[in-house]
Coordinates of C-alpha atoms and ligand atoms in Angstrom, one line a residue:
X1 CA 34.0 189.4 -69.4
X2 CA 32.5 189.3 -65.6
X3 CA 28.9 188.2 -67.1
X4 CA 27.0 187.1 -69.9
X5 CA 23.5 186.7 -70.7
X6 CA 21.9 184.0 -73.5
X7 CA 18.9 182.4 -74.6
X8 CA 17.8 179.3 -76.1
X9 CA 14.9 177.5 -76.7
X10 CA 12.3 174.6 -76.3
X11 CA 11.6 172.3 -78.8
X12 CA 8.9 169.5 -79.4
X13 CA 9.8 165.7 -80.6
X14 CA 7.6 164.1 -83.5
X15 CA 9.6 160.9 -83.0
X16 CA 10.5 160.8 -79.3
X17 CA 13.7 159.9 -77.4
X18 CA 12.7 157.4 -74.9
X19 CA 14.9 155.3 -73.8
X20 CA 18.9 156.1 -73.2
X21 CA 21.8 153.7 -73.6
X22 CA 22.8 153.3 -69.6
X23 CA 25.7 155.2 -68.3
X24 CA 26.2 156.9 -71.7
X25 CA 25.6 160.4 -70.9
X26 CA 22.4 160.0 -72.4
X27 CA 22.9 158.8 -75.6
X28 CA 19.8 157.6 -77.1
X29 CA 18.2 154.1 -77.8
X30 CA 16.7 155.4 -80.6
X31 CA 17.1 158.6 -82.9
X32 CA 14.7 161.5 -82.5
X33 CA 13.3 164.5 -84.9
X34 CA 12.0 167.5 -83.1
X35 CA 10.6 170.8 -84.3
X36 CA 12.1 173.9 -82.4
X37 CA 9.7 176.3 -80.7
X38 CA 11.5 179.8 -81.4
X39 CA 8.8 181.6 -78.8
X40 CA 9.1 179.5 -76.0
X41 CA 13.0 180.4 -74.2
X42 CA 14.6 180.2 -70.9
X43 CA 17.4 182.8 -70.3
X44 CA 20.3 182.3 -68.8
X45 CA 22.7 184.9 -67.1
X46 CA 26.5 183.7 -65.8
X47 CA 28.3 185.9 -63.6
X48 CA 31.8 185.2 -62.0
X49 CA 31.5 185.7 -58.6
X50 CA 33.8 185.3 -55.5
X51 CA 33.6 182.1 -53.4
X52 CA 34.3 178.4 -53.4
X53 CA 31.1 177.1 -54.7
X54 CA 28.9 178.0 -57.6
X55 CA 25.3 179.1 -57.1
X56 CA 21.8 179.3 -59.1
X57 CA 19.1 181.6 -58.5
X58 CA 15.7 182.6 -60.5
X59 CA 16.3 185.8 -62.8
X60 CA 14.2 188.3 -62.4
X61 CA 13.4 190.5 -65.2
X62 CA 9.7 192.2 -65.9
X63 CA 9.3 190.0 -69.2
X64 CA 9.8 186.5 -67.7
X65 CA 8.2 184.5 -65.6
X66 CA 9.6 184.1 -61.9
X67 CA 11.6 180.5 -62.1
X68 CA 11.0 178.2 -58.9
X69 CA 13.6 175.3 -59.2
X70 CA 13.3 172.4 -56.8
X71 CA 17.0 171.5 -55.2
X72 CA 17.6 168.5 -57.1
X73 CA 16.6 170.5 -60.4
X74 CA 19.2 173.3 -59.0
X75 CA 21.8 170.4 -58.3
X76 CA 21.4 169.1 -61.3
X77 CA 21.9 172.3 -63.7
X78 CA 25.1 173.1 -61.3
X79 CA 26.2 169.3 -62.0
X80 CA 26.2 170.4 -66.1
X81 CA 27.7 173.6 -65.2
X82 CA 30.8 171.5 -63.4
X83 CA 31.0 169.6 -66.7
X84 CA 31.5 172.6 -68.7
X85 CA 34.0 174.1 -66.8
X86 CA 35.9 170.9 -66.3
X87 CA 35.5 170.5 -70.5
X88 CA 36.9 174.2 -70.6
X89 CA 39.4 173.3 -67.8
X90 CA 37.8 176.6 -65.8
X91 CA 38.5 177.0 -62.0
X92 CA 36.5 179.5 -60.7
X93 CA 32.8 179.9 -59.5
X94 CA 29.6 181.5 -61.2
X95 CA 26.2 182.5 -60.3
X96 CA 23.9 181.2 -62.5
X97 CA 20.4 183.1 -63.0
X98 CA 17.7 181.4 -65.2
X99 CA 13.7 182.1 -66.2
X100 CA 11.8 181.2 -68.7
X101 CA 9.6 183.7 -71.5
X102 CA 6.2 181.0 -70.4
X103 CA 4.7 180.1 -67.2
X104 CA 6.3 177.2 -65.9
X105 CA 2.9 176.5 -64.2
X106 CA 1.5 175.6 -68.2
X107 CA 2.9 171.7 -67.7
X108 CA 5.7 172.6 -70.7
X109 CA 8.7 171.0 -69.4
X110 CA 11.8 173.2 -69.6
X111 CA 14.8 171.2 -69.8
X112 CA 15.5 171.2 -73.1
X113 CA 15.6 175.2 -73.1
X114 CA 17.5 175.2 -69.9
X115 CA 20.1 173.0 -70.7
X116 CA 20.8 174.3 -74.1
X117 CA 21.0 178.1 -73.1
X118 CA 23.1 177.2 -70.1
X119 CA 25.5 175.1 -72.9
X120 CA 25.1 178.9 -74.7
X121 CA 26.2 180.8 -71.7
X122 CA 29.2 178.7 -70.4
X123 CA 30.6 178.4 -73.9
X124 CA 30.5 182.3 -74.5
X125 CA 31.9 183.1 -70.8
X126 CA 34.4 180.2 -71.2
X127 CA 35.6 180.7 -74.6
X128 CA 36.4 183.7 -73.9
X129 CA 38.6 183.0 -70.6
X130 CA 40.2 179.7 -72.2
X131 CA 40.3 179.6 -76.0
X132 CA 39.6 176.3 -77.0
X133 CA 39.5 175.1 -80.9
X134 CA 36.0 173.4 -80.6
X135 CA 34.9 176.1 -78.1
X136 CA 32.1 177.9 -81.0
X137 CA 31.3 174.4 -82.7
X138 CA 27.4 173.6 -82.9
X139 CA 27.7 169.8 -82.8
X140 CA 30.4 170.3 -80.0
X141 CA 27.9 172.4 -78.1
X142 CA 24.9 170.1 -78.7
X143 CA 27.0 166.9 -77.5
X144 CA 27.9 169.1 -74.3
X145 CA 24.5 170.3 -73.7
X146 CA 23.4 166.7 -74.3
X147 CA 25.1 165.4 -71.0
X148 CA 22.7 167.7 -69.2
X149 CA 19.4 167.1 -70.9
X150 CA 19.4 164.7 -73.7
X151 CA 16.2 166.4 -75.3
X152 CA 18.4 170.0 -75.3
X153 CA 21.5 168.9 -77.5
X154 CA 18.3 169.6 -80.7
X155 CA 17.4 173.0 -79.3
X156 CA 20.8 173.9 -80.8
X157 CA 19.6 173.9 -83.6
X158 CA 16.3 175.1 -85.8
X159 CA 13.7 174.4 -87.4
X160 CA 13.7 170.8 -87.8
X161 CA 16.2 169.1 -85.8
X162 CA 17.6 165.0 -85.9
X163 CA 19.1 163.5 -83.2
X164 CA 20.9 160.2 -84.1
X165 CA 23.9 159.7 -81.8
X166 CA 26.4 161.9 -80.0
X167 CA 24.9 165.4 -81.3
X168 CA 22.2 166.7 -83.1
X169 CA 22.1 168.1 -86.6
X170 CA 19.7 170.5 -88.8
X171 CA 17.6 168.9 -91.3
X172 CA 17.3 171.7 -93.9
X173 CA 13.5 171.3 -94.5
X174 CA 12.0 173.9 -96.9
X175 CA 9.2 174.0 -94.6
X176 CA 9.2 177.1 -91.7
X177 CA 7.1 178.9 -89.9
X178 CA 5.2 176.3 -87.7
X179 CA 2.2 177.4 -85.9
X180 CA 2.2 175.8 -82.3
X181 CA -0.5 175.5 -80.1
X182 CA -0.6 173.7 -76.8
X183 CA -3.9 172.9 -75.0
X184 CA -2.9 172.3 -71.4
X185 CA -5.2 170.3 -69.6
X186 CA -3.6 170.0 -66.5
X187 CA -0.8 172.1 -65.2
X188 CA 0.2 170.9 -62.2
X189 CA 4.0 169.6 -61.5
X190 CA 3.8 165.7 -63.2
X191 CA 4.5 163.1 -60.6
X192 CA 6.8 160.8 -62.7
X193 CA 9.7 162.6 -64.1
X194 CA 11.3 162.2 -67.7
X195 CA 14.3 161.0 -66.1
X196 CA 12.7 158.4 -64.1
X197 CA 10.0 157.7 -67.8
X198 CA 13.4 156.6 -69.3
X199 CA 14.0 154.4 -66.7
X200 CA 10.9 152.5 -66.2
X201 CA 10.1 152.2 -70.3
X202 CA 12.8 149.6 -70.4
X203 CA 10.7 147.7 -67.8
X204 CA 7.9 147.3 -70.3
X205 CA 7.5 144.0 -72.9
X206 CA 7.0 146.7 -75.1
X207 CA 10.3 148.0 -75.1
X208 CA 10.9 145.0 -76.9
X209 CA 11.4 146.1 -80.5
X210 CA 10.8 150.3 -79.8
X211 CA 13.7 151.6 -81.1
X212 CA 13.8 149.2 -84.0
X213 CA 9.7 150.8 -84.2
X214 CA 11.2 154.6 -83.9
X215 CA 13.8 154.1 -86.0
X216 CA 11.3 152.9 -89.3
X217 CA 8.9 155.8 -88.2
X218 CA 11.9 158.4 -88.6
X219 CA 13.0 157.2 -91.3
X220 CA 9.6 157.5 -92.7
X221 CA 9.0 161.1 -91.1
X222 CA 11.5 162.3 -92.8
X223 CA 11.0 161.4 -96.1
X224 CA 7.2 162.4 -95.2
X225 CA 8.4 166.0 -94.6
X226 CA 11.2 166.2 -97.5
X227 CA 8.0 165.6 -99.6
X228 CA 5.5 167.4 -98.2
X229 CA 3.3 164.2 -97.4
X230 CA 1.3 165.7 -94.4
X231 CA -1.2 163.4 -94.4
X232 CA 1.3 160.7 -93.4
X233 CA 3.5 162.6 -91.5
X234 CA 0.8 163.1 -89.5
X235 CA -0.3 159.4 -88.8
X236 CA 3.2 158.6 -88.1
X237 CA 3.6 161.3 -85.5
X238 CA 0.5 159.8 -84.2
X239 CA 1.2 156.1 -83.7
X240 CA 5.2 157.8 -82.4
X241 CA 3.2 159.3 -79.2
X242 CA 0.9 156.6 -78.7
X243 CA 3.6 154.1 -78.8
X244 CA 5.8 156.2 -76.3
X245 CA 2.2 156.6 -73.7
X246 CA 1.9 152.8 -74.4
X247 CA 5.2 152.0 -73.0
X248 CA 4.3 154.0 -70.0
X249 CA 1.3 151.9 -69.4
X250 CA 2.7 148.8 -69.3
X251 CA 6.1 149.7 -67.1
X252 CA 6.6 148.5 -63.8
X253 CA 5.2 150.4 -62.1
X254 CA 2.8 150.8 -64.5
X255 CA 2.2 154.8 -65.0
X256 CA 0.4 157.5 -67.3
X257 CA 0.3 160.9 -68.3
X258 CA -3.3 160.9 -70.2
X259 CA -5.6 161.9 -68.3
X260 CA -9.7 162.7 -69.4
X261 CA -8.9 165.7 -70.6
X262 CA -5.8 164.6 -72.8
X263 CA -8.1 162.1 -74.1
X264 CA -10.9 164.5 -75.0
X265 CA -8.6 167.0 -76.9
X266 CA -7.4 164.0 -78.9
X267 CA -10.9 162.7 -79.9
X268 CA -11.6 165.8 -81.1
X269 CA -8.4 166.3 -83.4
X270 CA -9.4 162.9 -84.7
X271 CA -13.0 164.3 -85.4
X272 CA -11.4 167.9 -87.1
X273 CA -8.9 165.3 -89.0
X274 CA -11.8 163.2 -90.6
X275 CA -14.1 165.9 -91.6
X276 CA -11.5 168.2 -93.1
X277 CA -8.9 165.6 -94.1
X278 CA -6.2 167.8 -93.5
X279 CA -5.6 169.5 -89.9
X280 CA -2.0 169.9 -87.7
X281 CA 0.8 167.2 -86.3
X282 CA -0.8 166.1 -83.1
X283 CA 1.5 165.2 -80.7
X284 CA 2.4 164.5 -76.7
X285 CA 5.2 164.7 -74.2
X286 CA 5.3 163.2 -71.2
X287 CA 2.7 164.8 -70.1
X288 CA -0.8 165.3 -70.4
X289 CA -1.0 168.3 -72.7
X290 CA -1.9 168.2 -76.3
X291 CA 0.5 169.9 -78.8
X292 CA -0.2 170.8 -82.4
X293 CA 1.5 171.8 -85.3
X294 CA 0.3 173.5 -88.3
X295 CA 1.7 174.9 -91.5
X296 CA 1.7 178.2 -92.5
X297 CA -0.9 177.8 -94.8
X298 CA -3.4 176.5 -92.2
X299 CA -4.0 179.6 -90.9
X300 CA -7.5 179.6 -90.7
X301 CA -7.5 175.8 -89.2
X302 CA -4.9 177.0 -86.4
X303 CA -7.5 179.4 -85.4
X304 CA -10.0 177.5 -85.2
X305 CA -8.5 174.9 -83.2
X306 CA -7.4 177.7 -81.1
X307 CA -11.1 179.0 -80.6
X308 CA -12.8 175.2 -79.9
X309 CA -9.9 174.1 -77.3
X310 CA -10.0 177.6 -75.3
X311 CA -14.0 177.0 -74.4
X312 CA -12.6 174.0 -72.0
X313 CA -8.7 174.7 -71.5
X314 CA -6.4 176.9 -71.3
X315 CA -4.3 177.4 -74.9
X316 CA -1.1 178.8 -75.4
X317 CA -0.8 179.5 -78.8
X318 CA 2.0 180.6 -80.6
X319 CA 2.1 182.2 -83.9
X320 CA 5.3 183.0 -86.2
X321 CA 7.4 184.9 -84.6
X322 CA 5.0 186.5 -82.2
X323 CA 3.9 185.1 -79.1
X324 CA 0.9 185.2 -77.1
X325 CA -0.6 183.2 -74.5
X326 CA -4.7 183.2 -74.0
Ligands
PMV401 O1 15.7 165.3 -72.2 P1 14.8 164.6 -71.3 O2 15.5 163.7 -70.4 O3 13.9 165.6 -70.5 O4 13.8 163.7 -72.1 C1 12.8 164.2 -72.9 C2 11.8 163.1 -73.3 C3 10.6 163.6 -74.1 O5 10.3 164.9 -73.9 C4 9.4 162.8 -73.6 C5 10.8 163.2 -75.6 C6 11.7 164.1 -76.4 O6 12.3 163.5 -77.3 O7 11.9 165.3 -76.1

């Protein structure tokens, strides 16, 4: 096998892993539950190639969109890459070609997606050049990919996804078929990294008590979404992501990703919420977009949303299993 060629993809946190345990290989402070977004994937192609040293370059292919990775984002997919040989004990060198199916330009961070499908690739390449008995295990796989991007080691994984400790696992939910809609108010490159939001959270005296806070909230998430509680599945994944931009705020440095527009979008979903008592899981990452989740049967509420957010931002919107971006 001279090349292969995989997929994996993004996925969105309700209770949010902020916070790792230092020099752990990102293990987490606190457990996480994400929802994984089918429609939004980076692609990753692995080609043995000649030479000493491995390489990365964007792949270019008419349905994705042209990848521009800064050289420490390169450096640091080839550094996971490394890891995966080593775990396979591999010795020679690959070019590495990765893009993404959504504009990176959108503020949707891609790590999770990148990581994961690299994890995809190297396992399927290296399996097949140095059988190893764990080689095609999930939870093996998600603790690799979790050395490279601790938010990736759930896009293993679908649709609801915890992450507790060294791996992460598939919750087995009855409920499918998300609707996902992202209102991007600001698309620009964010000036304080996850990595470096890890860092700084445990700066803040609200980091005090968080992942004894996260902890109760996913706890109560899930038993939320086992019985179909939306209403308080949706408060909790509320207070979750005000909690997280709170620790932000009060770092040192102090730092934020809400910005006007953020906090426009989430007025309103508080408006939609009260008049209709029912509406999706609002949620953010760190960044200033607004994501939203709604059931299947909220069809008509999904468009809406859709149609009120694209008079003053852009909205990617992604329905079932077909995706299109507005
Ligand atoms: O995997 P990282 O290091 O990019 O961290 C992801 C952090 C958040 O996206 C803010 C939360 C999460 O759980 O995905």
């Amino acid at each position: 096998m001279n090349s292969v060629l995989v997929s994996a993809p993004s996925n969105i946190a309700l209770i949010k892993y902020m916070g790792k345990i230092e020099g752990s290989g990102n293990k987490p402070t606190n457990g996480s539950l994400s929802y994984t977004l089918e429609n939004l994937k980076t692609f990753v192609r692995l080609t043995a190639i000649e030479g000493a040293q491995d390489q990365w370059k964007a792949l270019v292919r008419e349905d994705l969109e042209p990848l521009n990775l800064s050289e420490k984002g390169q450096q640091r997919f080839l550094k996971h890459l490394q890891t995966l040989k080593d775990k396979w004990g591999i010795q020679k060198s690959f070019l590495v070609e990765s893009a993404n199916n959504f504009p990176s330009d959108c503020g949707l961070a891609s790590s999770a997606s990148s990581f994961a499908a690299l994890t995809l690739a190297a396992a399927e390449m290296f399996q097949a050049m140095n059988p190893q008995p764990w080689g095609t295990d999930k939870k093996t796989l998600s603790e690799l990919s979790r050395q490279g991007s601790g938010s990736s080691c759930r896009s293993l994984f679908s649709p609801w996804v915890l992450w507790q400790h060294e791996y992460a696992e598939p919750m087995g939910l009855e409920m499918k078929d998300m609707h996902h809609i992202v209102v991007v108010v600001e698309d620009s490159k964010k000036e304080v990294s996850s990595s470096e939001a890890h860092k700084l959270v445990t700066t803040s005296p609200k980091f005090v008590g968080r992942p004894e806070r996260a902890e109760i909230r996913l706890k109560d998430l899930v038993h939320a979404l086992r019985f179909n509680d939306w209403h308080m599945a949706r408060q909790i994944v509320w207070d979750e992501f005000i909690d997280m931009h709170r620790l932000f705020e009060t770092s040192t440095p102090a730092f934020s990703y809400m910005t006007d527009g953020s906090k426009a979008v989430l007025e309103d979903c508080q408006k939609f919420w009260n008049r209709w008592q029912d509406g999706p899981l609002v949620t953010m990452d760190a960044g200033a977009n607004v994501h939203m989740l709604f059931r299947n049967d909220q069809k008509k509420s999904f468009a809406e949303y859709r149609e009120h957010f694209a008079k003053s931002f852009k909205v990617l919107a992604f329905e079932g299993v077909k995706s299109d971006v507005h």
